[in-house]
Short mmCIF file of C-alpha atoms in Angstrom, two decimals:
data_model
loop_
_atom_site.label_atom_id
_atom_site.label_comp_id
_atom_site.label_asym_id
_atom_site.label_seq_id
_atom_site.Cartn_x
_atom_site.Cartn_y
_atom_site.Cartn_z
CA MET A 790 -9.98 -23.52 -35.71
CA LEU A 791 -11.41 -21.11 -33.12
CA THR A 792 -14.30 -18.77 -33.97
CA LEU A 793 -15.34 -15.73 -31.91
CA TYR A 794 -18.60 -13.78 -32.30
CA THR A 795 -19.82 -10.36 -31.18
CA ALA A 796 -22.78 -8.06 -31.90
CA VAL A 797 -22.53 -4.64 -33.56
CA GLY A 798 -24.95 -1.76 -33.94
CA ILE A 799 -27.16 0.41 -31.71
CA LEU A 800 -30.33 -1.05 -30.20
CA ARG A 801 -33.60 0.90 -30.31
CA PHE A 802 -37.19 -0.12 -29.54
CA GLN A 803 -39.71 1.16 -32.10
CA ASP A 804 -43.45 1.48 -31.50
CA SER A 805 -45.56 -1.04 -33.42
CA ILE A 806 -49.25 -1.11 -34.33
CA LYS A 807 -49.95 -3.77 -31.71
CA GLU A 808 -48.73 -1.51 -28.88
CA HIS A 809 -45.59 -3.58 -28.52
CA LYS A 810 -42.03 -2.35 -28.86
CA THR A 811 -40.13 -3.85 -31.78
CA PRO A 812 -36.38 -4.32 -31.23
CA THR A 813 -34.46 -2.54 -33.98
CA VAL A 814 -30.71 -2.43 -34.52
CA ILE A 815 -29.12 0.51 -36.35
CA ASN A 816 -25.87 -0.25 -38.16
CA ASN A 817 -24.21 1.84 -40.90
CA ARG A 818 -27.30 4.12 -40.89
CA GLN A 819 -29.58 1.19 -41.75
CA GLU A 820 -32.40 -0.03 -39.49
CA TYR A 821 -33.00 -3.77 -39.07
CA GLY A 822 -36.04 -5.11 -37.25
CA LEU A 823 -35.44 -8.24 -35.19
CA THR A 824 -37.67 -11.17 -34.41
CA GLU A 825 -37.87 -12.24 -30.79
CA GLU A 826 -35.37 -15.10 -31.36
CA GLU A 827 -32.98 -12.80 -33.25
CA PHE A 828 -33.20 -10.28 -30.42
CA PHE A 829 -32.38 -12.95 -27.82
CA LEU A 830 -29.37 -14.01 -29.89
CA TRP A 831 -28.16 -10.46 -30.66
CA SER A 832 -28.47 -9.39 -27.00
CA SER A 833 -26.49 -12.49 -25.95
CA LEU A 834 -23.56 -11.00 -27.89
CA ALA A 835 -24.04 -7.32 -27.02
CA PHE A 836 -20.86 -6.11 -25.28
CA GLN A 837 -19.69 -9.74 -25.25
CA ILE A 838 -17.24 -11.82 -27.25
CA ARG A 839 -18.22 -15.49 -27.20
CA GLN A 840 -17.40 -18.83 -28.75
CA ILE A 841 -20.25 -20.82 -30.29
CA HIS A 842 -20.81 -23.05 -27.22
CA GLU A 843 -20.91 -20.00 -24.94
CA LEU A 844 -23.36 -18.30 -27.31
CA GLN A 845 -25.58 -21.39 -27.42
CA SER A 846 -25.65 -21.49 -23.61
CA ALA A 847 -26.52 -17.78 -23.28
CA PHE A 848 -29.20 -18.08 -26.00
CA SER A 849 -30.80 -21.08 -24.27
CA GLU A 850 -30.75 -19.26 -20.94
CA ARG A 851 -32.65 -16.30 -22.43
CA LEU A 852 -35.19 -18.64 -24.05
CA LYS A 853 -35.74 -20.39 -20.73
CA LYS A 854 -36.13 -17.09 -18.90
CA HIS A 855 -38.94 -16.10 -21.30
CA HIS A 856 -40.61 -19.53 -21.10
CA ARG A 857 -39.59 -20.59 -24.58
CA SER A 858 -38.33 -23.98 -25.70
CA GLU A 859 -34.61 -24.34 -25.05
CA ASN A 860 -34.23 -26.66 -28.06
CA ILE A 861 -34.73 -23.96 -30.71
CA PRO A 862 -31.73 -24.27 -33.10
CA ILE A 863 -29.36 -21.32 -33.10
CA GLU A 864 -27.95 -21.67 -36.64
CA PRO A 865 -30.72 -20.07 -38.80
CA TYR A 866 -30.92 -16.96 -36.60
CA LEU A 867 -27.14 -16.65 -36.35
CA ASN A 868 -26.73 -16.92 -40.15
CA ARG A 869 -29.41 -14.29 -40.70
CA LEU A 870 -27.70 -11.85 -38.31
CA LEU A 871 -24.32 -12.53 -39.92
CA LEU A 872 -25.73 -11.85 -43.41
CA ARG A 873 -27.17 -8.50 -42.27
CA GLY A 874 -23.91 -7.53 -40.57
CA LEU A 875 -25.46 -7.32 -37.09
CA VAL A 876 -23.20 -10.08 -35.83
CA VAL A 877 -19.57 -10.43 -36.89
CA LYS A 878 -17.09 -13.25 -36.41
CA GLY A 879 -13.35 -13.85 -36.45
CA ASP A 880 -11.56 -17.15 -37.13
CA GLY A 881 -8.06 -18.18 -36.11
CA LEU A 882 -5.90 -21.08 -35.04
CA THR A 883 -5.42 -19.36 -31.66
CA GLY A 884 -7.59 -17.06 -29.57
CA VAL A 885 -5.26 -14.14 -30.33
CA ASP A 886 -5.61 -14.64 -34.11
CA ALA A 887 -9.38 -14.98 -33.87
CA LEU A 888 -9.70 -11.87 -31.69
CA TYR A 889 -7.49 -9.86 -34.04
CA ARG A 890 -9.59 -10.86 -37.07
CA LEU A 891 -12.79 -10.15 -35.17
CA LEU A 892 -11.86 -6.65 -34.00
CA GLY A 893 -9.49 -5.62 -36.77
CA GLU A 894 -12.14 -3.95 -38.96
CA LEU A 895 -14.48 -2.70 -36.22
CA TYR A 896 -14.49 0.74 -34.65
CA ILE A 897 -16.24 2.33 -31.68
CA SER A 898 -18.66 5.15 -32.38
CA PRO A 899 -18.77 7.42 -29.28
CA LEU A 900 -22.21 8.17 -27.82
CA GLN A 901 -23.18 11.06 -25.58
CA ASP A 902 -23.55 9.95 -22.01
CA SER A 903 -24.20 11.39 -18.58
CA PHE A 904 -23.11 10.64 -15.05
CA SER A 905 -26.47 9.02 -14.26
CA VAL A 906 -26.13 6.65 -17.22
CA ARG A 907 -22.61 5.67 -16.17
CA LEU A 908 -23.72 5.27 -12.53
CA PHE A 909 -26.67 2.94 -13.23
CA THR A 910 -24.62 0.99 -15.80
CA CYS A 911 -21.86 0.41 -13.23
CA ILE A 912 -24.38 -0.64 -10.55
CA TYR A 913 -25.94 -3.11 -12.98
CA LEU A 914 -22.57 -4.56 -14.00
CA CYS A 915 -21.51 -4.88 -10.34
CA MET A 916 -24.72 -6.75 -9.53
CA LYS A 917 -24.03 -9.10 -12.44
CA LYS A 918 -20.43 -9.51 -11.19
CA LYS A 919 -19.16 -8.20 -14.52
CA LEU A 920 -17.38 -5.24 -12.92
CA HIS A 921 -15.14 -5.24 -9.87
CA THR A 922 -15.85 -2.56 -7.26
CA LYS A 923 -12.23 -1.34 -7.46
CA GLU A 924 -12.88 -0.31 -11.09
CA LEU A 925 -15.97 1.79 -10.24
CA ILE A 926 -14.13 5.13 -9.93
CA HIS A 927 -12.39 4.58 -13.26
CA TYR A 928 -15.66 3.99 -15.14
CA LEU A 929 -17.65 6.68 -13.33
CA LYS A 930 -15.23 9.38 -14.42
CA LYS A 931 -16.07 11.38 -17.51
CA PRO A 932 -14.02 9.96 -20.40
CA ALA A 933 -10.97 12.07 -21.10
CA ARG A 934 -10.92 14.01 -24.34
CA THR A 935 -8.63 12.46 -26.91
CA TYR A 936 -6.48 14.51 -29.23
CA MET A 937 -3.78 14.24 -31.86
CA LYS A 938 -1.28 17.00 -32.41
CA LYS A 939 2.33 17.30 -33.51
CA ASN A 940 4.31 17.79 -30.31
CA LYS A 941 7.36 19.97 -30.95
CA HIS A 942 8.30 19.99 -27.25
CA PRO A 943 7.51 16.53 -25.80
CA GLU A 944 9.24 17.39 -22.53
CA LYS A 945 6.64 20.11 -21.87
CA LYS A 946 2.97 19.83 -20.92
CA ASP A 947 0.23 21.49 -23.00
CA VAL A 948 -2.07 22.30 -20.07
CA ILE A 949 -4.89 23.76 -22.18
CA LEU A 950 -5.01 20.84 -24.59
CA GLU A 951 -4.75 18.17 -21.90
CA SER A 952 -7.42 19.63 -19.59
CA ASN A 953 -11.15 18.95 -19.81
CA SER A 954 -12.09 21.73 -17.42
CA LEU A 955 -10.75 24.86 -15.73
CA LYS A 956 -10.45 22.94 -12.45
CA GLN A 957 -8.36 20.23 -14.07
CA GLY A 958 -6.19 22.85 -15.76
CA LEU A 959 -5.53 24.63 -12.46
CA ARG A 960 -4.63 21.32 -10.80
CA LYS A 961 -2.13 20.61 -13.57
CA ILE A 962 -0.58 24.06 -13.17
CA VAL A 963 -0.22 23.52 -9.39
CA PHE A 964 1.38 20.13 -10.08
CA ILE A 965 3.86 21.65 -12.57
CA VAL A 966 4.78 24.44 -10.12
CA THR A 967 5.25 21.87 -7.31
CA LYS A 968 7.57 19.76 -9.50
CA SER A 969 9.59 22.87 -10.41
CA THR A 970 9.89 23.73 -6.71
CA ILE A 971 11.13 20.21 -5.85
CA ARG A 972 13.71 20.38 -8.65
CA SER A 973 14.92 23.76 -7.41
CA ILE A 974 15.27 22.48 -3.84
CA TYR A 975 17.29 19.50 -5.08
CA ALA A 976 19.57 21.77 -7.16
CA ILE A 977 20.29 23.95 -4.10
CA LEU A 978 20.89 20.97 -1.79
CA ASN A 979 23.19 19.35 -4.35
CA LYS A 980 25.41 22.45 -4.31
CA ILE A 981 25.45 22.63 -0.50
CA ARG A 982 26.03 18.93 0.31
CA LYS A 983 29.42 17.98 -1.11
CA LYS A 984 30.10 14.39 -2.15
CA ASP A 985 33.14 12.26 -1.34
CA GLY A 986 32.42 9.08 -3.32
CA LYS A 987 31.65 7.12 -0.15
CA HIS A 988 27.90 7.54 0.41
CA ILE A 989 25.35 4.83 -0.43
CA LEU A 990 21.55 5.02 -0.19
CA PHE A 991 19.26 1.97 -0.29
CA MET A 992 15.70 3.10 -0.96
CA SER A 993 12.23 2.09 -2.12
CA GLU A 994 8.93 3.93 -2.46
CA THR A 995 6.87 0.73 -2.77
CA ARG A 996 8.24 -1.64 -0.08
CA VAL A 997 8.82 -1.53 3.67
CA PRO A 998 11.26 -2.62 5.11
CA ILE A 999 14.42 -3.44 3.13
CA GLY A 1000 14.32 -6.87 1.49
CA GLY A 1001 15.15 -8.89 -1.60
CA ASN A 1002 18.10 -7.80 -3.73
CA LEU A 1003 18.67 -4.61 -1.73
CA LYS A 1004 18.98 -6.53 1.53
CA ALA A 1005 21.33 -9.09 -0.07
CA ILE A 1006 23.70 -6.39 -1.35
CA ASP A 1007 23.52 -4.47 1.94
CA SER A 1008 24.31 -7.63 3.94
CA ARG A 1009 27.22 -8.55 1.68
CA ILE A 1010 28.71 -5.06 1.98
CA LYS A 1011 28.71 -5.50 5.75
CA GLU A 1012 30.08 -9.06 5.57
CA ARG A 1013 33.04 -7.74 3.57
CA GLY A 1014 33.62 -4.90 6.05
CA LEU A 1015 32.92 -2.26 3.41
CA ASP A 1016 30.45 -0.49 5.71
CA LYS A 1017 33.53 0.97 7.45
CA GLU A 1018 34.61 2.48 4.13
CA PHE A 1019 31.14 3.60 2.94
CA LYS A 1020 28.45 5.51 4.82
CA ILE A 1021 25.15 3.66 4.25
CA SER A 1022 21.72 5.32 4.54
CA TYR A 1023 18.20 3.91 4.15
CA SER A 1024 14.82 5.25 3.07
CA PHE A 1025 11.79 2.97 2.77
CA SER A 1026 8.21 4.20 2.39
CA LYS A 1027 5.02 3.59 0.40
CA THR A 1028 4.46 6.99 -1.16
CA LEU A 1029 1.96 5.62 -3.70
CA GLN A 1030 -0.36 4.86 -0.79
CA GLN A 1031 0.12 8.25 0.90
CA SER A 1032 -1.75 11.51 0.43
CA LYS A 1033 -0.07 14.06 -1.84
CA LEU A 1034 0.62 16.31 1.16
CA LYS A 1035 2.33 13.52 3.11
CA THR A 1036 4.30 12.54 0.00
CA PHE A 1037 5.56 16.13 -0.31
CA PHE A 1038 6.95 16.01 3.26
CA THR A 1039 8.40 12.51 2.68
CA TRP A 1040 10.16 13.78 -0.43
CA SER A 1041 11.44 16.88 1.37
CA ARG A 1042 13.37 14.63 3.79
CA LEU A 1043 14.39 12.36 0.95
CA LEU A 1044 15.84 15.23 -1.10
CA TRP A 1045 18.22 16.00 1.77
CA LEU A 1046 19.43 12.38 1.72
CA ILE A 1047 19.62 12.09 -2.08
CA ALA A 1048 21.67 15.27 -2.49
CA LYS A 1049 24.55 13.75 -0.45
CA GLN A 1050 24.64 10.32 -2.13
CA ASP A 1051 27.20 8.94 -4.57
CA TYR A 1052 25.33 5.67 -5.18
CA ILE A 1053 21.58 5.07 -4.93
CA PHE A 1054 20.24 1.50 -5.13
CA VAL A 1055 16.50 0.99 -5.89
CA ASP A 1056 14.46 -2.15 -6.56
CA ASP A 1057 11.30 -0.87 -8.27
CA TYR A 1058 9.78 2.16 -9.94
CA VAL A 1059 10.68 5.25 -7.86
CA PRO A 1060 8.34 8.24 -8.43
CA ILE A 1061 10.71 10.90 -7.06
CA PHE A 1062 13.15 10.25 -9.91
CA LYS A 1063 10.34 10.95 -12.34
CA THR A 1064 10.38 14.49 -10.88
CA ILE A 1065 14.12 15.09 -10.46
CA THR A 1066 17.11 14.13 -12.57
CA LEU A 1067 20.24 13.24 -10.63
CA TYR A 1068 23.48 15.03 -11.35
CA LYS A 1069 26.21 13.01 -13.08
CA ASP A 1070 28.23 12.52 -9.90
CA THR A 1071 25.41 10.38 -8.43
CA LYS A 1072 24.85 6.89 -9.89
CA LEU A 1073 21.36 5.37 -9.88
CA ILE A 1074 21.33 1.56 -9.81
CA GLN A 1075 18.19 -0.51 -10.45
CA VAL A 1076 18.34 -3.99 -8.89
CA TRP A 1077 14.73 -4.82 -9.95
CA HIS A 1078 12.71 -6.91 -7.51
CA ALA A 1079 11.54 -9.49 -10.09
CA GLY A 1080 13.36 -12.09 -12.17
CA VAL A 1081 11.35 -12.56 -15.34
CA GLY A 1082 7.77 -13.59 -16.01
CA PHE A 1083 5.40 -12.99 -18.88
CA LYS A 1084 3.61 -9.69 -18.33
CA SER A 1085 4.97 -6.52 -19.89
CA VAL A 1086 6.22 -3.81 -17.54
CA GLY A 1087 7.73 -0.37 -18.06
CA TYR A 1088 8.25 0.63 -21.68
CA SER A 1089 7.43 -2.84 -22.97
CA ARG A 1090 3.80 -1.75 -22.31
CA PHE A 1091 4.21 1.32 -24.49
CA GLY A 1092 0.91 2.39 -26.03
CA LYS A 1093 -1.18 0.50 -23.45
CA ALA A 1094 -2.91 1.72 -20.30
CA GLY A 1095 -0.39 2.39 -17.53
CA SER A 1096 2.57 2.78 -19.88
CA PRO A 1097 5.11 5.49 -18.92
CA LEU A 1098 5.45 8.50 -21.21
CA PRO A 1099 8.60 8.66 -23.39
CA LYS A 1100 10.28 11.45 -21.41
CA ASP A 1101 8.40 11.16 -18.12
CA SER A 1102 9.73 8.10 -16.29
CA CYS A 1103 12.57 7.27 -13.92
CA HIS A 1104 13.32 4.07 -15.88
CA ARG A 1105 15.42 5.88 -18.49
CA LYS A 1106 17.62 7.45 -15.81
CA TYR A 1107 19.39 4.31 -14.56
CA ASP A 1108 23.18 4.27 -14.79
CA TYR A 1109 23.22 0.52 -14.09
CA ALA A 1110 20.58 -2.20 -14.05
CA LEU A 1111 21.15 -5.72 -12.73
CA VAL A 1112 19.60 -8.68 -14.58
CA GLY A 1113 19.58 -12.42 -14.00
CA SER A 1114 21.43 -13.46 -17.16
CA ASN A 1115 22.74 -12.27 -20.53
CA GLY A 1116 19.63 -13.76 -22.13
CA LEU A 1117 17.42 -11.35 -20.19
CA ILE A 1118 19.22 -8.16 -21.25
CA PRO A 1119 17.07 -7.68 -24.42
CA VAL A 1120 13.91 -8.07 -22.30
CA TYR A 1121 14.89 -5.39 -19.77
CA GLU A 1122 16.47 -3.19 -22.43
CA GLU A 1123 12.91 -2.74 -23.68
CA VAL A 1124 11.43 -2.48 -20.17
CA PHE A 1125 13.72 0.35 -19.00
CA GLY A 1126 14.45 2.05 -22.31
CA ILE A 1127 18.20 2.32 -21.61
CA PRO A 1128 21.22 1.22 -23.70
CA ARG A 1129 22.49 -2.35 -23.49
CA ASN A 1130 25.84 -1.30 -21.99
CA HIS A 1131 24.04 -0.08 -18.84
CA PHE A 1132 23.17 -3.67 -17.87
CA ILE A 1133 25.19 -6.03 -15.68
CA ALA A 1134 24.27 -9.72 -15.88
CA THR A 1135 25.05 -10.45 -12.24
CA GLY A 1136 22.22 -12.84 -11.46
CA LEU A 1137 19.87 -11.86 -8.64
CA PRO A 1138 21.75 -11.12 -5.39
CA ARG A 1139 18.90 -12.45 -3.24
CA LEU A 1140 19.48 -15.90 -4.76
CA ASP A 1141 23.12 -16.10 -3.67
CA ASP A 1142 22.29 -18.52 -0.84
CA TYR A 1143 18.77 -19.40 -1.95
CA LEU A 1144 19.47 -23.15 -2.20
CA ASN A 1145 21.53 -23.26 0.99
CA GLN A 1146 20.35 -26.41 2.79
CA ASN A 1147 20.76 -24.89 6.26
CA LYS A 1148 18.58 -21.95 5.27
CA ILE A 1149 15.96 -24.26 3.77
CA SER A 1150 15.87 -26.48 6.89
CA GLU A 1151 15.64 -23.46 9.17
CA PHE A 1152 12.63 -22.07 7.28
CA LYS A 1153 10.87 -25.44 7.08
CA ASN A 1154 11.25 -25.98 10.83
CA GLN A 1155 9.79 -22.57 11.59
CA PHE A 1156 6.96 -22.97 9.04
CA TYR A 1157 5.79 -26.33 10.38
CA LYS A 1158 6.11 -24.99 13.90
CA ASP A 1159 3.68 -22.22 12.93
CA PHE A 1160 1.41 -24.58 10.96
CA PRO A 1161 1.86 -28.11 12.33
CA GLU A 1162 -1.39 -29.27 10.70
CA LEU A 1163 0.26 -28.91 7.26
CA LEU A 1164 3.11 -31.32 8.06
CA GLY A 1165 2.90 -34.35 5.73
CA ARG A 1166 0.55 -32.59 3.30
CA LYS A 1167 1.44 -31.73 -0.31
CA ILE A 1168 1.24 -27.94 -0.40
CA ILE A 1169 -0.23 -26.15 -3.40
CA MET A 1170 0.47 -22.42 -3.56
CA PHE A 1171 -1.91 -20.14 -5.48
CA ALA A 1172 0.10 -17.00 -6.35
CA PRO A 1173 -1.16 -15.11 -9.42
CA THR A 1174 -0.41 -11.54 -10.41
CA TYR A 1175 -3.01 -8.81 -10.01
CA ARG A 1176 -5.57 -7.45 -12.47
CA GLY A 1177 -6.07 -3.73 -13.05
CA ASN A 1178 -3.79 -1.09 -14.58
CA THR A 1179 -2.35 0.51 -11.44
CA GLN A 1180 -1.52 -0.31 -7.83
CA LYS A 1181 -4.65 1.50 -6.62
CA GLU A 1182 -6.87 -0.47 -9.02
CA ALA A 1183 -5.23 -3.83 -8.30
CA TYR A 1184 -7.58 -6.74 -7.60
CA TYR A 1185 -8.13 -10.42 -8.35
CA PRO A 1186 -11.54 -11.87 -9.36
CA TYR A 1187 -11.95 -14.54 -6.67
CA ASP A 1188 -15.07 -15.83 -8.39
CA LYS A 1189 -12.70 -17.52 -10.85
CA ILE A 1190 -11.68 -19.91 -8.04
CA ASN A 1191 -14.03 -22.80 -7.31
CA MET A 1192 -13.68 -23.15 -3.55
CA ASN A 1193 -15.80 -26.31 -3.52
CA LEU A 1194 -13.22 -28.03 -5.72
CA VAL A 1195 -10.41 -26.72 -3.52
CA LYS A 1196 -12.19 -28.08 -0.43
CA GLU A 1197 -12.64 -31.46 -2.11
CA LEU A 1198 -8.96 -31.54 -3.11
CA CYS A 1199 -7.84 -30.85 0.47
CA GLU A 1200 -9.91 -33.62 2.04
CA HIS A 1201 -7.02 -36.08 1.74
CA GLU A 1202 -3.36 -35.42 0.90
CA TYR A 1203 -3.24 -31.75 -0.14
CA ALA A 1204 -3.18 -28.31 1.49
CA PHE A 1205 -4.00 -25.13 -0.47
CA ILE A 1206 -2.42 -21.79 0.45
CA PHE A 1207 -3.08 -18.37 -1.08
CA LYS A 1208 -0.18 -15.97 -1.54
CA MET A 1209 -1.73 -12.99 -3.31
CA HIS A 1210 0.18 -10.10 -4.90
CA PRO A 1211 1.08 -7.33 -2.39
CA PHE A 1212 -0.98 -4.80 -4.41
CA ILE A 1213 -4.19 -6.81 -3.82
CA THR A 1214 -5.78 -5.55 -0.59
CA GLU A 1215 -9.04 -7.51 -0.73
CA LYS A 1216 -8.78 -10.83 1.12
CA ILE A 1217 -10.29 -14.08 -0.07
CA GLU A 1218 -13.05 -15.47 2.11
CA ILE A 1219 -12.29 -18.92 3.54
CA PRO A 1220 -15.05 -20.52 5.63
CA LYS A 1221 -13.91 -21.40 9.17
CA GLU A 1222 -14.76 -25.07 8.69
CA ASN A 1223 -12.28 -25.21 5.77
CA ASN A 1224 -9.38 -23.15 7.13
CA LYS A 1225 -7.37 -26.07 8.50
CA TYR A 1226 -5.90 -27.05 5.13
CA ILE A 1227 -6.96 -23.98 3.13
CA LYS A 1228 -5.15 -20.83 4.26
CA ASP A 1229 -4.55 -17.26 3.16
CA LEU A 1230 -0.86 -16.67 3.91
CA SER A 1231 -0.52 -13.51 1.84
CA ASN A 1232 0.91 -11.68 4.86
CA TYR A 1233 3.10 -14.55 6.06
CA GLY A 1234 6.80 -14.61 5.24
CA ASP A 1235 8.66 -14.10 2.00
CA ILE A 1236 7.19 -15.89 -1.02
CA ASN A 1237 10.60 -17.12 -2.18
CA GLU A 1238 11.22 -18.82 1.17
CA MET A 1239 7.72 -20.27 1.13
CA PHE A 1240 8.65 -22.02 -2.10
CA TYR A 1241 10.78 -24.35 0.07
CA VAL A 1242 7.60 -26.00 1.39
CA THR A 1243 5.57 -25.68 -1.83
CA ASP A 1244 5.06 -28.79 -3.96
CA VAL A 1245 3.01 -27.25 -6.78
CA LEU A 1246 2.81 -23.58 -7.82
CA ILE A 1247 -0.34 -22.21 -9.48
CA THR A 1248 0.38 -18.84 -11.06
CA ASP A 1249 -0.30 -17.00 -14.33
CA PHE A 1250 1.76 -14.13 -15.76
CA SER A 1251 3.74 -13.51 -12.57
CA SER A 1252 7.52 -13.33 -12.34
CA ASN A 1253 7.49 -15.60 -9.27
CA ILE A 1254 8.21 -18.51 -11.64
CA TYR A 1255 11.80 -17.25 -11.82
CA GLU A 1256 12.69 -18.32 -8.28
CA PHE A 1257 10.34 -21.30 -8.17
CA ALA A 1258 11.97 -22.79 -11.29
CA LEU A 1259 15.12 -23.38 -9.19
CA GLN A 1260 13.10 -25.81 -7.07
CA ARG A 1261 12.49 -27.95 -10.20
CA LYS A 1262 8.91 -28.58 -9.09
CA PRO A 1263 5.68 -28.55 -11.14
CA MET A 1264 4.00 -25.28 -12.20
CA ILE A 1265 0.45 -24.75 -13.43
CA PHE A 1266 -0.42 -21.55 -15.29
CA TYR A 1267 -4.08 -20.73 -14.64
CA ALA A 1268 -5.10 -17.85 -16.91
CA PHE A 1269 -8.87 -17.61 -17.29
CA ASP A 1270 -8.31 -14.44 -19.34
CA LYS A 1271 -5.25 -15.62 -21.26
CA ASP A 1272 -5.91 -14.08 -24.67
CA PHE A 1273 -7.53 -10.91 -23.33
CA TYR A 1274 -4.67 -10.29 -20.87
CA GLN A 1275 -1.98 -10.93 -23.45
CA LEU A 1276 -3.59 -8.48 -25.87
CA THR A 1277 -4.53 -5.68 -23.48
CA ARG A 1278 -1.90 -5.83 -20.71
CA GLY A 1279 0.85 -7.02 -23.03
CA VAL A 1280 3.44 -9.77 -22.60
CA HIS A 1281 7.00 -10.19 -23.77
CA ARG A 1282 6.40 -13.90 -24.22
CA THR A 1283 3.13 -15.81 -24.46
CA LEU A 1284 1.93 -18.50 -22.08
CA GLU A 1285 2.44 -21.04 -24.85
CA GLN A 1286 6.14 -20.82 -23.84
CA ALA A 1287 5.39 -21.41 -20.15
CA PRO A 1288 7.45 -24.10 -18.37
CA GLY A 1289 4.35 -25.96 -17.24
CA VAL A 1290 0.72 -26.79 -17.99
CA VAL A 1291 -1.53 -23.90 -19.12
CA CYS A 1292 -5.20 -23.99 -18.04
CA GLU A 1293 -8.02 -21.56 -18.81
CA ARG A 1294 -10.63 -23.16 -16.53
CA PHE A 1295 -10.21 -23.89 -12.83
CA GLU A 1296 -11.65 -27.36 -13.32
CA GLU A 1297 -8.67 -28.12 -15.59
CA VAL A 1298 -6.28 -27.04 -12.81
CA ILE A 1299 -7.82 -29.49 -10.34
CA GLU A 1300 -7.80 -32.22 -13.00
CA VAL A 1301 -4.06 -31.75 -13.60
CA ILE A 1302 -3.31 -32.00 -9.86
CA LYS A 1303 -5.52 -35.03 -9.25
CA ASN A 1304 -4.11 -36.97 -12.20
CA ASN A 1305 -0.52 -35.77 -11.82
CA LYS A 1306 -0.47 -34.49 -15.44
CA TYR A 1307 2.35 -31.98 -15.04
CA ASP A 1308 4.58 -30.82 -17.90
CA MET A 1309 8.28 -30.51 -16.96
CA ASN A 1310 9.67 -30.57 -20.52
CA LYS A 1311 10.24 -26.81 -20.93
CA LEU A 1312 11.74 -26.22 -17.50
CA ASN A 1313 15.39 -26.85 -18.46
CA ASP A 1314 15.16 -24.44 -21.40
CA PHE A 1315 13.72 -21.78 -19.10
CA LEU A 1316 16.50 -22.29 -16.54
CA ASN A 1317 19.24 -22.09 -19.20
CA GLU A 1318 17.79 -18.84 -20.57
CA SER A 1319 17.18 -17.18 -17.21
CA PHE A 1320 20.33 -18.00 -15.23
CA ASN A 1321 24.06 -17.56 -15.85
CA ASP A 1322 26.55 -19.94 -14.27
CA HIS A 1323 28.61 -17.59 -12.08
CA LYS A 1324 31.64 -18.62 -10.03
CA ARG A 1325 31.16 -15.59 -7.76
CA LEU A 1326 28.22 -14.38 -5.70
CA SER A 1327 25.89 -12.06 -7.59
CA SER A 1328 26.22 -9.51 -4.77
CA ASP A 1329 30.02 -9.51 -5.14
CA ILE A 1330 29.80 -8.95 -8.90
CA ALA A 1331 27.57 -5.90 -8.34
CA ILE A 1332 29.69 -4.51 -5.48
CA ASP A 1333 33.00 -4.95 -7.33
CA LYS A 1334 31.73 -3.45 -10.59
CA ILE A 1335 29.76 -0.50 -9.19
CA LEU A 1336 31.37 0.47 -5.88
CA LEU A 1337 34.97 -0.70 -6.31
CA ASN A 1338 35.23 -0.27 -10.09
CA LYS A 1339 36.62 -3.81 -10.52
CA GLU A 1340 35.70 -6.37 -13.16
#
């Protein structure tokens, strides 16, 4: 049984007759004076959710800081605070159950704040390493006004209701006018540029250059000589990282291309199709860059931060979507919000020759030519997903990695390489004296090819397990925030179903590697669920079905 604790109430310091401030907590309009020990305990739980051993450690640390005996028992003070309702607890067999029971009957009472309060609070939390610098802008902003209203026209924006200020309202109006202009330009271009059923566009607004499933389909079209029958165009940019003005000019060129196309292949979320809706004579095909992992994406995050709005996303506009197997159709049916008959279980085109021995040998030769010092070492790849709600906020808390333990591990038979998510721009610091067998290769090569030289994968909720599973090698799932992530970010399956060992502390990860305590029992079930046994190449299935209208 797991028990979680947190503090509730508002802290005030009242004047006392001895010219000292008495800590007082207000809860449900009642004031409760606290002894010094009770205050140390209550403050250890303020804005924190802790287990009993974590609480004991924090309590002892506060006692030590104020030159008090660290051996004072915690139980009498904890029971007193629980009886008065100033500390609450939740029990459960799992962390998720305990957290649900802890928070289920609590509510947040909003307090008036100011920019200065938010600023100094953020500075304090950054100094304590409780807040990442990439999240500063988010928390410094004035909280948006919340509202609840019956929406009779969900496709329209209520600018007055959704705006906190005149400036914000004017910006929304400019944005709406800009979107209307873009739609009008597309409508005109679509009438001017006649289609002939022979134009294909490969595009992405998140990746440069072409790669993955798009590259595999493009290459196969050319191998079959179909590029003589179809006119192929390309557009690859990173509009999410551009200024709004530059994005407008990028889209202006893109609209000219889009208006002529009969088939458009994309491999990720494409913002321009949030703005425009293609005419029926143009087919939009999503070949999604990922296989399947744990974290929720698209509409499977509905109701959580970063979730698309019901009628304001390109996901619901796909005519076709490729998935790895029939077993994954229900997963992506929820992700994209489109009917089941829009899916084609082709497998992933980029895996058509993934296990080709010549390709594997060629990559290994080049890799060890670039890094000869790693030859003969067992390579551990650290490749987690990012934290944060959006691409701009993406980060990873590197303080959750014990570099001393990594250094110790690499003193003999191992090498440790970092392959961070493309959204994470901050680099991990590796001391020069340790960079022979510890390397950041985030910008080196394709991760799926790097799996050829990887002996152990350390990941978390990432979809990179999809390709790595084909290697039939050990996986470790290091999720220091397992329960919190699963509740707030959302997952379509929990880590308890992971095809490998799950660890919540980095020390456990190192222990698993040192003692070879890997778990391979769930791997076969994962492979059977995630892959169909096709007699044809995945690229051919997609080309025949979509371009040639063959089964």
